[in-house]
Coordinates of N, CA, C and O in Angstrom, one line a residue:
X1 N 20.2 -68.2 -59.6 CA 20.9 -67.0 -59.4 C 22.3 -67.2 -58.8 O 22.6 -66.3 -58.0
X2 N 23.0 -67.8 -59.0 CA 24.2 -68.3 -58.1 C 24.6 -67.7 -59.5 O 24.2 -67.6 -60.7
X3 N 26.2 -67.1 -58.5 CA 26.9 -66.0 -58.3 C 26.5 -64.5 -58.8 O 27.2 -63.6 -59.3
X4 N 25.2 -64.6 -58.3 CA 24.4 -62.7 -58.6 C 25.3 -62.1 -57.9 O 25.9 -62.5 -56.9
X5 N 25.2 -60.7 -58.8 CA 25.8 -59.5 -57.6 C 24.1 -58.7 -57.4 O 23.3 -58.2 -58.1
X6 N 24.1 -59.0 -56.3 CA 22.3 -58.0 -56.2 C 22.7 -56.7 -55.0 O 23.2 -56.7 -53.9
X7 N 22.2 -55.6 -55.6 CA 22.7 -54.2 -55.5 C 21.6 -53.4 -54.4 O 21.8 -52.4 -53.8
X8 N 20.6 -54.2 -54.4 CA 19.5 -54.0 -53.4 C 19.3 -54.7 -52.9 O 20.0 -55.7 -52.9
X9 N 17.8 -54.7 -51.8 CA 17.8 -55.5 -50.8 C 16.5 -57.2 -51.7 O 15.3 -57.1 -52.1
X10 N 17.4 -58.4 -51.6 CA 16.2 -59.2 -52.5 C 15.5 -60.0 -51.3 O 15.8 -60.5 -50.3
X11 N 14.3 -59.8 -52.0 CA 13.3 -60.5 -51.0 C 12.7 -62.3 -52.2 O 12.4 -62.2 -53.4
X12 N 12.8 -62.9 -51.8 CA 12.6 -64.1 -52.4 C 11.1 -64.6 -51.4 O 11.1 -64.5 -50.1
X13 N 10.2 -65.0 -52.0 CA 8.6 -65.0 -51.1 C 7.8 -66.3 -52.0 O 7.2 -66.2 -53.1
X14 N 7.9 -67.4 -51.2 CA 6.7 -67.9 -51.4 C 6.9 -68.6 -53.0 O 6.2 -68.3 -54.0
X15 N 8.4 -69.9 -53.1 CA 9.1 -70.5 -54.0 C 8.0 -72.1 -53.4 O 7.3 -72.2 -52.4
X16 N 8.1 -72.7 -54.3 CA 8.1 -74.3 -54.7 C 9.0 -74.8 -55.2 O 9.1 -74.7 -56.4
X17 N 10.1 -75.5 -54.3 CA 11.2 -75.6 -55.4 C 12.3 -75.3 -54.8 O 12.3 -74.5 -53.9
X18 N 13.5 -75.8 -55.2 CA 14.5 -75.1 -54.6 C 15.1 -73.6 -54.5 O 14.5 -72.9 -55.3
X19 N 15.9 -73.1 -53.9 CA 16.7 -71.8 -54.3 C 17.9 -71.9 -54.2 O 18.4 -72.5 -53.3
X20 N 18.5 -71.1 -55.1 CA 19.9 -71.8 -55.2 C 20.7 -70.4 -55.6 O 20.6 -69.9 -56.7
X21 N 21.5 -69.9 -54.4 CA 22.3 -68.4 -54.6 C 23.5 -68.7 -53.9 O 23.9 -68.1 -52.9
X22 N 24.3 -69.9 -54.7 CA 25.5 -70.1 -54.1 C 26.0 -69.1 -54.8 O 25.6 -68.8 -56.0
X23 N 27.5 -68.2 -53.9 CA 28.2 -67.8 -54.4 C 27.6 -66.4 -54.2 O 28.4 -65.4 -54.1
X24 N 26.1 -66.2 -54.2 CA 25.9 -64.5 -54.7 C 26.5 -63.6 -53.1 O 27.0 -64.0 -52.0
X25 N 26.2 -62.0 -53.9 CA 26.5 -61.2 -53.1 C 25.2 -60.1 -53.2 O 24.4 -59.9 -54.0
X26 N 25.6 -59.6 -51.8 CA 24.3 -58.7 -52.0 C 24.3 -57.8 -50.7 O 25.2 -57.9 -49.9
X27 N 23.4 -57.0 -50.6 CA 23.2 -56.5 -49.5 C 22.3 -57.1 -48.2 O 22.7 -57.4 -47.0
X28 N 21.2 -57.2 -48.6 CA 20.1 -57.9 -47.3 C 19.6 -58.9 -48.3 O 19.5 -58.7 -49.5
X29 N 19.3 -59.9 -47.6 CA 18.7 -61.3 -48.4 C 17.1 -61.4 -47.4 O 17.4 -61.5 -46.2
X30 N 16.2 -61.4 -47.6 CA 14.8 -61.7 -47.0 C 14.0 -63.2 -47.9 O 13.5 -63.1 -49.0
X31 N 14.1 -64.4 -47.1 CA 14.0 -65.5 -47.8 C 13.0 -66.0 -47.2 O 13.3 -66.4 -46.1
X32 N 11.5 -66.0 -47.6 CA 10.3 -66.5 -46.7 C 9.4 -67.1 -47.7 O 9.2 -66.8 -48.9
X33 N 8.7 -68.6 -46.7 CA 8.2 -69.5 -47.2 C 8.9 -70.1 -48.5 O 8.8 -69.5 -49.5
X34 N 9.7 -71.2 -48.4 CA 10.3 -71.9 -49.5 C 10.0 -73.7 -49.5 O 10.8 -74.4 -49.0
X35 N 8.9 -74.1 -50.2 CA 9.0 -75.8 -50.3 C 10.1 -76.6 -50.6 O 9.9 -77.6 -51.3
X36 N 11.1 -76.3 -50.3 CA 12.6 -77.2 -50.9 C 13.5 -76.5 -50.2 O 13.2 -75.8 -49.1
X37 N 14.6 -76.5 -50.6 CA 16.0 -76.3 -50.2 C 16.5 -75.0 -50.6 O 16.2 -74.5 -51.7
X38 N 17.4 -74.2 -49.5 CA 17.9 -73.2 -49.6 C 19.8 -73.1 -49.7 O 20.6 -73.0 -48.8
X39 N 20.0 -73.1 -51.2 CA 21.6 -73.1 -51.2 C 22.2 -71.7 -50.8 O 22.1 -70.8 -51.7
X40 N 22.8 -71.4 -49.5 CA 23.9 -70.3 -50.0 C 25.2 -70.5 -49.5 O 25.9 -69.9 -48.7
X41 N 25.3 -71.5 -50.3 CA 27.0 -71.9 -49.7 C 27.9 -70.9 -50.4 O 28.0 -71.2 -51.6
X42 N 28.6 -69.7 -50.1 CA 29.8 -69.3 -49.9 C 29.0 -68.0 -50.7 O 29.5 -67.3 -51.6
X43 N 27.8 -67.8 -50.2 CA 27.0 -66.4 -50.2 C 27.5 -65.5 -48.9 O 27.6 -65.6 -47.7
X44 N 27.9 -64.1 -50.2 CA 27.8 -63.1 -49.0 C 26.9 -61.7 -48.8 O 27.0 -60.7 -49.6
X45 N 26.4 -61.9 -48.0 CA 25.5 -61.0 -47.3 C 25.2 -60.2 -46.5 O 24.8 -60.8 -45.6
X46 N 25.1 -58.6 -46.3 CA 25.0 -58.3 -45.0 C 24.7 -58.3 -43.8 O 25.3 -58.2 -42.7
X47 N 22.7 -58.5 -44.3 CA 22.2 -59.2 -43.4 C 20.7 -60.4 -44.3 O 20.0 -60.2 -45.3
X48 N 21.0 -61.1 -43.6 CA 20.3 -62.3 -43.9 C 19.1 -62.7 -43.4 O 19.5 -63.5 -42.5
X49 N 17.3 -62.6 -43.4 CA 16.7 -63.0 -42.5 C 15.8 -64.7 -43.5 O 15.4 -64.7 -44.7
X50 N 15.7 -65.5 -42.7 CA 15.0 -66.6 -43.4 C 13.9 -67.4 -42.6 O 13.9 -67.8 -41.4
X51 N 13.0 -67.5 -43.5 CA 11.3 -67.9 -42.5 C 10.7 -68.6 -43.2 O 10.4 -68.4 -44.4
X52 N 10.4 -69.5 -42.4 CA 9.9 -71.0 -42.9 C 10.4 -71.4 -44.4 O 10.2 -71.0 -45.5
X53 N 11.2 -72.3 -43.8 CA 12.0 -73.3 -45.3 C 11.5 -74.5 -44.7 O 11.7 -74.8 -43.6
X54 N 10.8 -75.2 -45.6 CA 10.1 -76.9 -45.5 C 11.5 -77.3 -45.5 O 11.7 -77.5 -44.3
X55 N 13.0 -77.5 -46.4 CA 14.2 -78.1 -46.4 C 15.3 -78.0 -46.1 O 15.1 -78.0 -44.9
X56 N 16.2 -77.9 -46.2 CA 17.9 -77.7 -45.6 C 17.8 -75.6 -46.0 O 17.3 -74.7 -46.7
X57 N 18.5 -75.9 -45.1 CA 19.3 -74.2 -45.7 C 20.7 -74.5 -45.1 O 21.1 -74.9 -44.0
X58 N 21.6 -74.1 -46.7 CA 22.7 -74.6 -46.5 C 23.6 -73.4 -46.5 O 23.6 -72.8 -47.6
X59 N 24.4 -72.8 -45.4 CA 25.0 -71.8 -45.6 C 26.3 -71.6 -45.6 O 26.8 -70.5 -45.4
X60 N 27.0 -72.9 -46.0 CA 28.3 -73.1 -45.3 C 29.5 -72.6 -46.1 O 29.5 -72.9 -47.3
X61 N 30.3 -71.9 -45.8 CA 31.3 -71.1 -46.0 C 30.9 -69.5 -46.8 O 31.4 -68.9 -47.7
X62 N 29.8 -69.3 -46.0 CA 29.0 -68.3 -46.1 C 29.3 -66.9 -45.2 O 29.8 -67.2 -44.2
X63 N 29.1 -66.0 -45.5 CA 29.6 -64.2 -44.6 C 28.7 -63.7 -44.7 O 28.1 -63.7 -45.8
X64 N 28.1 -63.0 -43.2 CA 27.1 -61.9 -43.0 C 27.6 -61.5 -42.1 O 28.4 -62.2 -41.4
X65 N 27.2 -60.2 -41.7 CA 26.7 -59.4 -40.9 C 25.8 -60.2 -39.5 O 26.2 -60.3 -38.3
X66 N 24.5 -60.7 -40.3 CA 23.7 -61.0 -39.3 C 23.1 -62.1 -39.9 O 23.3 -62.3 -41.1
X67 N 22.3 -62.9 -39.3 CA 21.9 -64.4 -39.9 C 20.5 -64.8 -38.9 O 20.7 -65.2 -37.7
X68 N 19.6 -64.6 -39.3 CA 18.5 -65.0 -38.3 C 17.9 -66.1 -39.4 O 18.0 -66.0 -40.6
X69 N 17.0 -67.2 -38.7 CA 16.5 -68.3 -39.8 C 15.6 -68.9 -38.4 O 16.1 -69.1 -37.3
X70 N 14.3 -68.9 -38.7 CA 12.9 -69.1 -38.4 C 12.5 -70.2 -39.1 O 12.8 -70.2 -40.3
X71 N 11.9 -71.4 -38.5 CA 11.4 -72.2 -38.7 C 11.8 -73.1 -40.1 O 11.0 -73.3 -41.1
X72 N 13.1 -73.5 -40.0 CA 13.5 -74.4 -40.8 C 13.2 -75.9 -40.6 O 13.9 -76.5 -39.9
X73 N 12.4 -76.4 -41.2 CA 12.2 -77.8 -41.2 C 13.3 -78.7 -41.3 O 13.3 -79.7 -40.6
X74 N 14.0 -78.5 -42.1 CA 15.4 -79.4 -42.1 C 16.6 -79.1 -41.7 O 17.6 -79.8 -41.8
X75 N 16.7 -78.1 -41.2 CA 17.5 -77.4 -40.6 C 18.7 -76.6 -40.9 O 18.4 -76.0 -41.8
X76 N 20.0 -76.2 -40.6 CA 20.1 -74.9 -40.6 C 21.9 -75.7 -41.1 O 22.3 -76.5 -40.2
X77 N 22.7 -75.6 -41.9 CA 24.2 -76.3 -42.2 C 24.8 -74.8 -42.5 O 24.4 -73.9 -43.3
X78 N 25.9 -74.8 -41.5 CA 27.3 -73.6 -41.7 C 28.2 -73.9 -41.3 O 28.8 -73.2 -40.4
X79 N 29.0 -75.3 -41.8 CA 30.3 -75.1 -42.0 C 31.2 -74.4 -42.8 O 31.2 -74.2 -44.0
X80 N 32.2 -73.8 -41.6 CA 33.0 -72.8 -42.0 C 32.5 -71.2 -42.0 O 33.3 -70.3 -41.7
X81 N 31.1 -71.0 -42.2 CA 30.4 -69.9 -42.4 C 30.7 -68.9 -41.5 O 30.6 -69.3 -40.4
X82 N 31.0 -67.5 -41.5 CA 31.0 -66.5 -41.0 C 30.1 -65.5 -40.2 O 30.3 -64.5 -41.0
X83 N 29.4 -65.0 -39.4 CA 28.5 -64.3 -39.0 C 29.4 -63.3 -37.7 O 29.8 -63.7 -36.6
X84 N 29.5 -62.4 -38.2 CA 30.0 -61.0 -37.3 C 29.4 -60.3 -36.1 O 29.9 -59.7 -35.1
X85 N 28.0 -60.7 -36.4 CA 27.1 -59.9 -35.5 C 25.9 -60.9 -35.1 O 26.1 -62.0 -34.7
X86 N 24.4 -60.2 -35.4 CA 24.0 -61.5 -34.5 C 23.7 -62.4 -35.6 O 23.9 -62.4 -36.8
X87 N 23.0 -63.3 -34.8 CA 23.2 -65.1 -35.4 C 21.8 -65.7 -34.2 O 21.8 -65.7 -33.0
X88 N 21.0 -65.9 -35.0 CA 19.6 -66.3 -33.9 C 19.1 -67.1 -35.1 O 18.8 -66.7 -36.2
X89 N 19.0 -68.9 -34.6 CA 17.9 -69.7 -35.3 C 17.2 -70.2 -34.3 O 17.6 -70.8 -33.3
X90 N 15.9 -69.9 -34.7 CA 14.9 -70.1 -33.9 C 13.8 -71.0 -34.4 O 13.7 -70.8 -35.6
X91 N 12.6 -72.2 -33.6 CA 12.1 -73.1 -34.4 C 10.7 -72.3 -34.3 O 10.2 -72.6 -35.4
X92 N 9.9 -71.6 -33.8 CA 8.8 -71.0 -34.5 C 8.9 -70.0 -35.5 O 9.9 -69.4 -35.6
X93 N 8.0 -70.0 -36.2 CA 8.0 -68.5 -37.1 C 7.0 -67.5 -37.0 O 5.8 -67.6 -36.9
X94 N 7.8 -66.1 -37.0 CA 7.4 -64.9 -36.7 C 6.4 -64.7 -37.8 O 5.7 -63.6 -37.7
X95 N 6.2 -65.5 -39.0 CA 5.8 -64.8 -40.3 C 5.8 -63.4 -40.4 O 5.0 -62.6 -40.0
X96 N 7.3 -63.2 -41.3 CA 7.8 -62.1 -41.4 C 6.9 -61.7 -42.5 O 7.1 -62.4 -43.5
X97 N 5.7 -60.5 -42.7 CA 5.7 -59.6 -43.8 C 6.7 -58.9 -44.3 O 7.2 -57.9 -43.8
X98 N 7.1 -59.6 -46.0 CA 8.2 -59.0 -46.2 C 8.3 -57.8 -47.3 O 9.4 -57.2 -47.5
X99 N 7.2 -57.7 -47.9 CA 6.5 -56.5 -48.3 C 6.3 -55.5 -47.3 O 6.9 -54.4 -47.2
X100 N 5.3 -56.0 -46.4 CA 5.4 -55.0 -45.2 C 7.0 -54.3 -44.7 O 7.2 -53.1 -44.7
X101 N 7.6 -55.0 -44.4 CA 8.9 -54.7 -44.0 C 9.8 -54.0 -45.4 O 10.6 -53.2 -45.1
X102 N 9.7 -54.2 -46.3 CA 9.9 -53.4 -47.5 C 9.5 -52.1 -47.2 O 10.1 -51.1 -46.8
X103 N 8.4 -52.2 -47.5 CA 7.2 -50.7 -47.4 C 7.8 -49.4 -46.5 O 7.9 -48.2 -46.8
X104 N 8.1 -50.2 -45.3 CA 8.1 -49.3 -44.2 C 9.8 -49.5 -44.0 O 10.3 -49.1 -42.9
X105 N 10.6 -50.0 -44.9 CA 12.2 -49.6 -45.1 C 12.0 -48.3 -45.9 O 12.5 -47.2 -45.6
X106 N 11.4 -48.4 -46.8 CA 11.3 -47.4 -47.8 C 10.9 -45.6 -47.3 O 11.5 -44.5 -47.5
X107 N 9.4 -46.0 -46.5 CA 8.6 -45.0 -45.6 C 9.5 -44.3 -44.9 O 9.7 -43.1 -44.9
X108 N 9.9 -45.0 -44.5 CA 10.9 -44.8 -42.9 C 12.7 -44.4 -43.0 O 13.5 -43.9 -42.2
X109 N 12.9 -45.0 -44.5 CA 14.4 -44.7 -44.5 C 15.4 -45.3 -43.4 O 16.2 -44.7 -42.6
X110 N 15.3 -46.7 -43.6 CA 16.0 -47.2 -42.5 C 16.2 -48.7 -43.2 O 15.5 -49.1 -44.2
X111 N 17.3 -49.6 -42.7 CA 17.6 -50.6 -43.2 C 16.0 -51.5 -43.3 O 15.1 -51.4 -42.5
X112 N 16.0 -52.5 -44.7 CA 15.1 -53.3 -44.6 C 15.3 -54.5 -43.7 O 14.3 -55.2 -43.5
X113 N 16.4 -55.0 -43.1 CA 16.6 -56.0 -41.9 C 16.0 -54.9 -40.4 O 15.1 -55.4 -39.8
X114 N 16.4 -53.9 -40.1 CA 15.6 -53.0 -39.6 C 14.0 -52.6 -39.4 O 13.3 -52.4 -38.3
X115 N 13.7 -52.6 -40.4 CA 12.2 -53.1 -40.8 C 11.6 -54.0 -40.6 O 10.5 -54.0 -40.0
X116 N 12.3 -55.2 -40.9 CA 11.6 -56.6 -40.3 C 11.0 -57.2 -38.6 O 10.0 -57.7 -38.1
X117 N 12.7 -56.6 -38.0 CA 12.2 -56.6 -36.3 C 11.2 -55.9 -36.3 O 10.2 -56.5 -36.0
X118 N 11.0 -54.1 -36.6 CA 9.7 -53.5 -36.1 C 8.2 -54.2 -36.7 O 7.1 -54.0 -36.1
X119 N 8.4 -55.0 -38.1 CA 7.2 -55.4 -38.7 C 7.1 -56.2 -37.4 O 6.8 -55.7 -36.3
X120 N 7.5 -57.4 -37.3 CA 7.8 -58.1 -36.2 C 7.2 -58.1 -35.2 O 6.4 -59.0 -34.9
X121 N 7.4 -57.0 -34.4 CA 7.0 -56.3 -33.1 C 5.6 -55.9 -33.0 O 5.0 -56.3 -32.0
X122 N 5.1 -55.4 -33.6 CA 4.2 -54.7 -34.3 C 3.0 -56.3 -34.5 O 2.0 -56.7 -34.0
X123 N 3.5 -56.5 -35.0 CA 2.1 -57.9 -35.1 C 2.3 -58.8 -34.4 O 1.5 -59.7 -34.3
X124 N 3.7 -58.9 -33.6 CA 3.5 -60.3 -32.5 C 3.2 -59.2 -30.9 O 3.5 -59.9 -29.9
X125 N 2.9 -58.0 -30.6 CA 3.1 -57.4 -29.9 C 4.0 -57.0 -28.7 O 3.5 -56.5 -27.7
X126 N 5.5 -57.2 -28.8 CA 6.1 -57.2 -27.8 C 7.0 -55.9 -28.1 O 7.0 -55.5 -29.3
X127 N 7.5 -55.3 -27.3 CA 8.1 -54.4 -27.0 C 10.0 -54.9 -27.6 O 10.5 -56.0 -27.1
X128 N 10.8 -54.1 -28.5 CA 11.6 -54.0 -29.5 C 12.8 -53.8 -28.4 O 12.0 -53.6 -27.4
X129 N 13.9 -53.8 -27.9 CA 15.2 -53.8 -27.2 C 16.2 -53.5 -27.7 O 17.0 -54.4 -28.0
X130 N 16.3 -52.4 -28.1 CA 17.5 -51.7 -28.8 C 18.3 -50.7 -28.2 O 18.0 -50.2 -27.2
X131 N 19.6 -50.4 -28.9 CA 20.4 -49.7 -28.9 C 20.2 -48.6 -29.9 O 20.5 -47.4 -29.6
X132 N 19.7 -49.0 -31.1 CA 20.0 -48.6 -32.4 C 18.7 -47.0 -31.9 O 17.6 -47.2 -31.5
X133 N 19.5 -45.3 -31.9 CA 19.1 -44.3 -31.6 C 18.1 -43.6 -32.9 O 17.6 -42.5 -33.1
X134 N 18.3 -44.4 -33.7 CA 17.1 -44.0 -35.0 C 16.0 -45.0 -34.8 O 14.9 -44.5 -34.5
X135 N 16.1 -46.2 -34.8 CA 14.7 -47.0 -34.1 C 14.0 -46.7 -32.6 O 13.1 -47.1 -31.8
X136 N 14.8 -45.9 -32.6 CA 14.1 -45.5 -30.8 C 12.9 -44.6 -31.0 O 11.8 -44.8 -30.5
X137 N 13.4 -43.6 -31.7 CA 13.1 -41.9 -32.6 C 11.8 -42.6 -33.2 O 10.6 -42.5 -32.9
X138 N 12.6 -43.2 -34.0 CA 11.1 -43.6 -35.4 C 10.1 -44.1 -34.6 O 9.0 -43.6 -34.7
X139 N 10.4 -45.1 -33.7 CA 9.3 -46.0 -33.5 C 9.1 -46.1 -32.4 O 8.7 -47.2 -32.2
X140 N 9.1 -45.1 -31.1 CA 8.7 -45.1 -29.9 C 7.6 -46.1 -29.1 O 7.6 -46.4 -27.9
X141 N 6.7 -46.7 -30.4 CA 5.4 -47.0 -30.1 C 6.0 -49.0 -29.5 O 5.6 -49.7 -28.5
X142 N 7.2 -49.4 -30.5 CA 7.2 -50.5 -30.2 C 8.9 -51.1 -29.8 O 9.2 -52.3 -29.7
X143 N 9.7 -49.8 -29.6 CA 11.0 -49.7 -29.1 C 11.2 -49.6 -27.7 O 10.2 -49.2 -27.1
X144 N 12.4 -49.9 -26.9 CA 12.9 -49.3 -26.0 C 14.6 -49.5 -25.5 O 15.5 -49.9 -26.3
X145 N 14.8 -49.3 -24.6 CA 15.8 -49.4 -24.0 C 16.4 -49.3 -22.9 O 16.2 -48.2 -22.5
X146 N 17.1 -49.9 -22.3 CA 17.4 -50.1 -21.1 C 19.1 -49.3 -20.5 O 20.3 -49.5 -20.9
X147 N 18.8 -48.7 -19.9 CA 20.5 -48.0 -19.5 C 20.8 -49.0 -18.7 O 21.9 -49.1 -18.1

């Protein structure tokens, strides 16, 4: 798929094999469970979430929004790469349901990167820390916030 333009949110789930979206663009990228390597060198994205890659994820000279990456086994390359907002690699994995988090972007009317934190919350049980005054509303049960 290198140089897609993808106009919705793509969820890629559960590859053998490499992936390879150098160059694309898109809105939200959801990349979970991959046995090989993840190319997105000089991919741009708004927001980016990625969970458990067995191999490299390569993101270098890459633009997002936001960039979270869970449990990369080989770890995480961004030379040059851009990130605006947040930026969290972390070595356990949340096992993101990314259907689930679909479902309830759709239900809910709210970003599907949005969706993921509350899937998130919701099955690892912790309490959500936001700003964001529509996830507060929606989701009282697993949000909060602090003045």
């Amino acid at each position: 798929m290198r140089e897609a333009r993808i106009h919705g949110p793509l969820i890629v789930e559960t590859v053998t094999g490499g992936v390879d979206l150098e160059g694309a663009r898109g809105v939200d990228l959801y990349v979970y469970s991959v046995r090989g390597d993840v190319r997105l060198v000089g991919a741009r994205f708004r927001h980016v979430y990625i969970d458990r890659v067995l191999g490299v994820v390569d993101f270098s000279g890459g633009r997002a929004d936001s960039f979270v990456a869970v449990a990369v086994d080989g770890g995480v390359r961004a030379r040059g790469a851009e990130v605006r907002g947040r930026l969290h690699v972390v070595g356990s994995s949340g096992f993101l349901d990314a259907a689930g988090a679909f479902k309830l972007a759709v239900d809910a009317g709210i970003t599907v990167y949005d969706a993921a934190y509350v899937v998130l919350a919701k099955r690892l049980d912790p309490r959500l820390l936001t700003l964001d005054g529509e996830l507060l509303r929606k989701f009282p049960d697993v949000t909060f916030h602090r003045e």
